[in-house]
């Protein structure tokens, strides 16, 4: 963990209520796919956790959806500085991917998979990606995944783009050695029901600190309790206890 | 004696800044960020006899200038704390620490204190009779003067270390509880714990916190904490650790003028994990500005 005061380079709408923010700051290179940052937004008391979407040299990209007070305020920021805690959480375990990893993202669960896909492609893996959205105007970074050389499938719940349905409906169309997924809980459960290999799930939880100090984000796993912000947000399929 | 040093009974602290129980883990997350040996002391998460997972999530909600939490005293249990957490903490913090303990019966409080008593790292006990987020424990013992006295007496019997009782603001008359603790032999008091509050998710039309209610902390509660420290310090003759919403050097001075001998900093550590360090660094400057030579001179100095 480290505190970095970043400079906002870009903050642009890229899809319905969805924004891309590019930040410049120190020590970005050490960040790993699946980790997150905790963003201070005045005048809010708690920081907002946002996943790492991409890292290039000293540049960090975040993609976020304006859903509440804080993220709406964030979407209005122009220039200036932003106070971030970086390097939070465990991140995905790339060593487990096998030769043909499948990445499955839903909505704002898609961003962390981009940096993961980039790293896996650098290692020469054959990467497939399933992106799920509600409708066409919510879709973002499909082309960016294609440009990395990934095989990309898109689903929309209303059928306005790609295959009509959910990400789990098209998992059969892909052959994969291992999977990585991030998205809303119902999607994670659907993926778990469908998946035919081992894999990793990224979880969300409301956080007090984001760095392991408050026990605000603890969830029960098979061998005890883990903090989503510290031992997570990524958990292996075999350790997760699914609850209704 | 240095400008910032204060005393809590027999214990001398290099400065009055102590991270509050439940907001600083066992210290090592923060040791990644700065040398935590600069702190006056450090209060660890409430420890109970048996390990506790705590409440279901969500356990956290944001509020104006603060937050609600309903952790439910998650901790690994006293034996694990002794075996694992204290040795790890010893590597990054070399001063006497504040051992925050709780229980679900007077015997349990006593047993936890007994097991921790021989740990030389522990400088004083802070007895949590004020957790609002568990049923049958904590606050149950801190809402009634008679119970508070009994817990105090019971713990005093099993330890020679100073015993501070951590009081709840969720009572009609905090002064009567404070007096009962003093009568029971308490060496000091810590106040306040969190104020019971609630938030509703408007879309879901249900409480944000799974436990329905949670404890409010952060700058929002500073004036309430200050008022209680002021009232209690005028009614008892034992030192007080002031807690609630402290997030700047000025807040520390205000809390001490109200009657606190030291302060604990809680939720502010989440918004700015460097806050304790900043406060310690800023104190001498603010003292200069206010013409304060030694910080201990201002304790209870509000006219
Ligand atoms: C590890 C992690 C990674 C995330 N990555 C992304 C991402 O890359 N892009 C993205 O758009 N969103 C992401 N989120 C969700 C994002 O944190 C929330 O959408 C955001 O906190 C909402 O803040 P708000 O002020 O707009 O909402 P409000 O509802 O006004 O927020 C009130 C409080 O609730 C918290 N909160 C509300 N919704 C969530 C949520 N879903 N998860 C956690 N806390 C929440 C807020 O942090 C704040 O403390 C991530 C969440 C986690 C836990
Ligand atoms: C997430 C969280 C967890 C807490 N856990 C404990 C605890 O285990 N024991 C305790 O005595 N107080 C606990 N507290 C209360 C704090 O120690 C402190 O009394 C309170 O938060 C008021 O101070 P603040 O406004 O500076 O946070 C907790 C507070 C928070 C925010
Ligand atoms: S959010 Fe504080 S421990 Fe995870």
PDB file of N, CA, C and O and ligand atoms in Angstrom, chain A residues 214, chain B residues 20-23 45-46 67 69 71 73 100 128 166 192-194 217-218 221 243-246 265-267 270, ligand 2:
ATOM      1  N   UNK A 214      -9.928  -2.417   9.522  1.00  0.00           N
ATOM      2  CA  UNK A 214     -11.201  -2.208  10.229  1.00  0.00           C
ATOM      3  C   UNK A 214     -12.091  -3.440  10.324  1.00  0.00           C
ATOM      4  O   UNK A 214     -13.059  -3.436  11.060  1.00  0.00           O
TER       5      UNK A 214
ATOM      6  N   UNK B  20      -7.286   4.430  17.897  1.00  0.00           N
ATOM      7  CA  UNK B  20      -8.384   3.838  18.668  1.00  0.00           C
ATOM      8  C   UNK B  20      -8.612   2.375  18.303  1.00  0.00           C
ATOM      9  O   UNK B  20      -8.395   1.947  17.168  1.00  0.00           O
ATOM     10  N   UNK B  21      -9.100   1.654  19.273  1.00  0.00           N
ATOM     11  CA  UNK B  21      -9.403   0.237  19.086  1.00  0.00           C
ATOM     12  C   UNK B  21     -10.335   0.015  17.894  1.00  0.00           C
ATOM     13  O   UNK B  21     -11.323   0.715  17.722  1.00  0.00           O
ATOM     14  N   UNK B  22      -9.988  -0.950  17.078  1.00  0.00           N
ATOM     15  CA  UNK B  22     -10.833  -1.329  15.953  1.00  0.00           C
ATOM     16  C   UNK B  22     -10.575  -0.545  14.687  1.00  0.00           C
ATOM     17  O   UNK B  22     -11.147  -0.834  13.646  1.00  0.00           O
ATOM     18  N   UNK B  23      -9.688   0.434  14.766  1.00  0.00           N
ATOM     19  CA  UNK B  23      -9.452   1.273  13.590  1.00  0.00           C
ATOM     20  C   UNK B  23      -7.997   1.203  13.122  1.00  0.00           C
ATOM     21  O   UNK B  23      -7.606   1.880  12.179  1.00  0.00           O
ATOM     22  N   UNK B  45      -7.656  -3.974  18.600  1.00  0.00           N
ATOM     23  CA  UNK B  45      -9.056  -4.364  18.423  1.00  0.00           C
ATOM     24  C   UNK B  45      -9.545  -5.137  19.642  1.00  0.00           C
ATOM     25  O   UNK B  45      -8.813  -5.950  20.188  1.00  0.00           O
ATOM     26  N   UNK B  46     -10.771  -4.869  20.057  1.00  0.00           N
ATOM     27  CA  UNK B  46     -11.337  -5.588  21.200  1.00  0.00           C
ATOM     28  C   UNK B  46     -11.096  -7.085  21.079  1.00  0.00           C
ATOM     29  O   UNK B  46     -11.410  -7.703  20.068  1.00  0.00           O
ATOM     30  N   UNK B  67     -19.057   7.849   9.618  1.00  0.00           N
ATOM     31  CA  UNK B  67     -19.436   6.529   9.126  1.00  0.00           C
ATOM     32  C   UNK B  67     -20.129   5.725  10.218  1.00  0.00           C
ATOM     33  O   UNK B  67     -19.984   6.020  11.399  1.00  0.00           O
ATOM     34  N   UNK B  69     -20.437   1.747  11.665  1.00  0.00           N
ATOM     35  CA  UNK B  69     -19.891   0.398  11.533  1.00  0.00           C
ATOM     36  C   UNK B  69     -20.647  -0.551  12.429  1.00  0.00           C
ATOM     37  O   UNK B  69     -21.139  -0.160  13.491  1.00  0.00           O
ATOM     38  N   UNK B  71     -19.220  -4.013  13.025  1.00  0.00           N
ATOM     39  CA  UNK B  71     -18.295  -5.129  12.819  1.00  0.00           C
ATOM     40  C   UNK B  71     -18.732  -6.315  13.680  1.00  0.00           C
ATOM     41  O   UNK B  71     -18.731  -7.452  13.222  1.00  0.00           O
ATOM     42  N   UNK B  73     -17.308  -7.018  16.808  1.00  0.00           N
ATOM     43  CA  UNK B  73     -16.164  -7.514  17.574  1.00  0.00           C
ATOM     44  C   UNK B  73     -15.462  -8.715  16.950  1.00  0.00           C
ATOM     45  O   UNK B  73     -15.129  -9.678  17.636  1.00  0.00           O
ATOM     46  N   UNK B 100      -7.456  -3.613  24.595  1.00  0.00           N
ATOM     47  CA  UNK B 100      -8.906  -3.434  24.665  1.00  0.00           C
ATOM     48  C   UNK B 100      -9.553  -4.813  24.752  1.00  0.00           C
ATOM     49  O   UNK B 100      -9.306  -5.675  23.923  1.00  0.00           O
ATOM     50  N   UNK B 128     -13.885  -2.608  27.218  1.00  0.00           N
ATOM     51  CA  UNK B 128     -14.978  -2.167  26.346  1.00  0.00           C
ATOM     52  C   UNK B 128     -16.310  -2.637  26.934  1.00  0.00           C
ATOM     53  O   UNK B 128     -16.686  -3.797  26.784  1.00  0.00           O
ATOM     54  N   UNK B 166     -13.991   1.793  29.053  1.00  0.00           N
ATOM     55  CA  UNK B 166     -14.399   2.557  27.869  1.00  0.00           C
ATOM     56  C   UNK B 166     -15.916   2.676  27.837  1.00  0.00           C
ATOM     57  O   UNK B 166     -16.636   1.682  27.703  1.00  0.00           O
ATOM     58  N   UNK B 192     -15.446   8.595  23.993  1.00  0.00           N
ATOM     59  CA  UNK B 192     -16.620   7.723  23.934  1.00  0.00           C
ATOM     60  C   UNK B 192     -16.438   6.627  22.881  1.00  0.00           C
ATOM     61  O   UNK B 192     -15.607   6.746  21.988  1.00  0.00           O
ATOM     62  N   UNK B 193     -17.254   5.589  23.017  1.00  0.00           N
ATOM     63  CA  UNK B 193     -17.420   4.633  21.932  1.00  0.00           C
ATOM     64  C   UNK B 193     -18.406   5.259  20.940  1.00  0.00           C
ATOM     65  O   UNK B 193     -18.772   6.431  21.073  1.00  0.00           O
ATOM     66  N   UNK B 194     -18.865   4.501  19.969  1.00  0.00           N
ATOM     67  CA  UNK B 194     -19.703   5.069  18.904  1.00  0.00           C
ATOM     68  C   UNK B 194     -21.148   5.298  19.348  1.00  0.00           C
ATOM     69  O   UNK B 194     -21.635   4.677  20.291  1.00  0.00           O
ATOM     70  N   UNK B 217     -19.173   7.157  14.008  1.00  0.00           N
ATOM     71  CA  UNK B 217     -17.903   7.746  14.434  1.00  0.00           C
ATOM     72  C   UNK B 217     -17.440   8.732  13.386  1.00  0.00           C
ATOM     73  O   UNK B 217     -18.066   8.883  12.342  1.00  0.00           O
ATOM     74  N   UNK B 218     -16.331   9.395  13.664  1.00  0.00           N
ATOM     75  CA  UNK B 218     -15.819  10.399  12.734  1.00  0.00           C
ATOM     76  C   UNK B 218     -16.116  11.808  13.224  1.00  0.00           C
ATOM     77  O   UNK B 218     -16.740  11.998  14.276  1.00  0.00           O
ATOM     78  N   UNK B 221     -19.126  13.225  15.345  1.00  0.00           N
ATOM     79  CA  UNK B 221     -19.419  13.023  16.776  1.00  0.00           C
ATOM     80  C   UNK B 221     -18.501  13.822  17.694  1.00  0.00           C
ATOM     81  O   UNK B 221     -18.632  13.757  18.918  1.00  0.00           O
ATOM     82  N   UNK B 243     -12.016  10.320  23.192  1.00  0.00           N
ATOM     83  CA  UNK B 243     -12.168   9.645  21.890  1.00  0.00           C
ATOM     84  C   UNK B 243     -13.437  10.127  21.200  1.00  0.00           C
ATOM     85  O   UNK B 243     -14.487  10.236  21.842  1.00  0.00           O
ATOM     86  N   UNK B 244     -13.357  10.358  19.920  1.00  0.00           N
ATOM     87  CA  UNK B 244     -14.546  10.677  19.150  1.00  0.00           C
ATOM     88  C   UNK B 244     -14.293  11.815  18.173  1.00  0.00           C
ATOM     89  O   UNK B 244     -14.227  12.977  18.563  1.00  0.00           O
ATOM     90  N   UNK B 245     -14.123  11.452  16.909  1.00  0.00           N
ATOM     91  CA  UNK B 245     -14.035  12.457  15.868  1.00  0.00           C
ATOM     92  C   UNK B 245     -12.742  13.241  15.788  1.00  0.00           C
ATOM     93  O   UNK B 245     -12.640  14.185  15.006  1.00  0.00           O
ATOM     94  N   UNK B 246     -11.744  12.867  16.569  1.00  0.00           N
ATOM     95  CA  UNK B 246     -10.493  13.633  16.540  1.00  0.00           C
ATOM     96  C   UNK B 246      -9.797  13.426  15.193  1.00  0.00           C
ATOM     97  O   UNK B 246      -9.574  12.293  14.778  1.00  0.00           O
ATOM     98  N   UNK B 265      -7.489   8.304  18.252  1.00  0.00           N
ATOM     99  CA  UNK B 265      -7.921   8.705  16.918  1.00  0.00           C
ATOM    100  C   UNK B 265      -8.455   7.463  16.213  1.00  0.00           C
ATOM    101  O   UNK B 265      -7.726   6.480  16.068  1.00  0.00           O
ATOM    102  N   UNK B 266      -9.724   7.500  15.791  1.00  0.00           N
ATOM    103  CA  UNK B 266     -10.356   6.322  15.217  1.00  0.00           C
ATOM    104  C   UNK B 266     -10.547   6.398  13.723  1.00  0.00           C
ATOM    105  O   UNK B 266      -9.602   6.291  12.931  1.00  0.00           O
ATOM    106  N   UNK B 267     -11.792   6.645  13.314  1.00  0.00           N
ATOM    107  CA  UNK B 267     -12.173   6.580  11.901  1.00  0.00           C
ATOM    108  C   UNK B 267     -11.322   7.481  11.003  1.00  0.00           C
ATOM    109  O   UNK B 267     -11.187   7.201   9.810  1.00  0.00           O
ATOM    110  N   UNK B 270      -8.951   6.013   8.495  1.00  0.00           N
ATOM    111  CA  UNK B 270      -9.405   5.422   7.224  1.00  0.00           C
ATOM    112  C   UNK B 270      -9.376   6.458   6.106  1.00  0.00           C
ATOM    113  O   UNK B 270      -8.995   6.162   4.983  1.00  0.00           O
TER     114      UNK B 270
HETATM  115  C1  LIG C   2     -14.645   0.211  12.167  1.00  0.00           C
HETATM  116  C2  LIG C   2     -14.604   0.502  13.650  1.00  0.00           C
HETATM  117  C3  LIG C   2     -14.378  -0.542  14.542  1.00  0.00           C
HETATM  118  C4  LIG C   2     -14.356  -0.316  15.912  1.00  0.00           C
HETATM  119  N1  LIG C   2     -14.108  -1.347  16.764  1.00  0.00           N
HETATM  120  C5  LIG C   2     -14.022  -1.107  18.099  1.00  0.00           C
HETATM  121  C6  LIG C   2     -13.680  -2.144  19.005  1.00  0.00           C
HETATM  122  O1  LIG C   2     -13.440  -3.289  18.626  1.00  0.00           O
HETATM  123  N2  LIG C   2     -13.619  -1.843  20.330  1.00  0.00           N
HETATM  124  C7  LIG C   2     -13.828  -0.581  20.810  1.00  0.00           C
HETATM  125  O2  LIG C   2     -13.722  -0.372  22.021  1.00  0.00           O
HETATM  126  N3  LIG C   2     -14.147   0.417  19.974  1.00  0.00           N
HETATM  127  C8  LIG C   2     -14.240   0.184  18.634  1.00  0.00           C
HETATM  128  N4  LIG C   2     -14.545   1.222  17.784  1.00  0.00           N
HETATM  129  C9  LIG C   2     -14.811   2.553  18.349  1.00  0.00           C
HETATM  130  C10 LIG C   2     -13.579   3.431  18.293  1.00  0.00           C
HETATM  131  O3  LIG C   2     -12.510   2.887  19.047  1.00  0.00           O
HETATM  132  C11 LIG C   2     -13.914   4.835  18.812  1.00  0.00           C
HETATM  133  O4  LIG C   2     -14.314   4.756  20.164  1.00  0.00           O
HETATM  134  C12 LIG C   2     -15.026   5.494  18.015  1.00  0.00           C
HETATM  135  O5  LIG C   2     -14.941   5.154  16.654  1.00  0.00           O
HETATM  136  C13 LIG C   2     -15.039   7.005  18.147  1.00  0.00           C
HETATM  137  O6  LIG C   2     -13.841   7.561  17.672  1.00  0.00           O
HETATM  138  P1  LIG C   2     -13.649   8.163  16.185  1.00  0.00           P
HETATM  139  O7  LIG C   2     -14.775   9.097  15.935  1.00  0.00           O
HETATM  140  O8  LIG C   2     -12.314   8.814  16.213  1.00  0.00           O
HETATM  141  O9  LIG C   2     -13.702   6.990  15.257  1.00  0.00           O
HETATM  142  C14 LIG C   2     -14.577   1.001  16.405  1.00  0.00           C
HETATM  143  C15 LIG C   2     -14.795   2.046  15.501  1.00  0.00           C
HETATM  144  C16 LIG C   2     -14.801   1.820  14.132  1.00  0.00           C
HETATM  145  C17 LIG C   2     -15.033   2.970  13.208  1.00  0.00           C
END
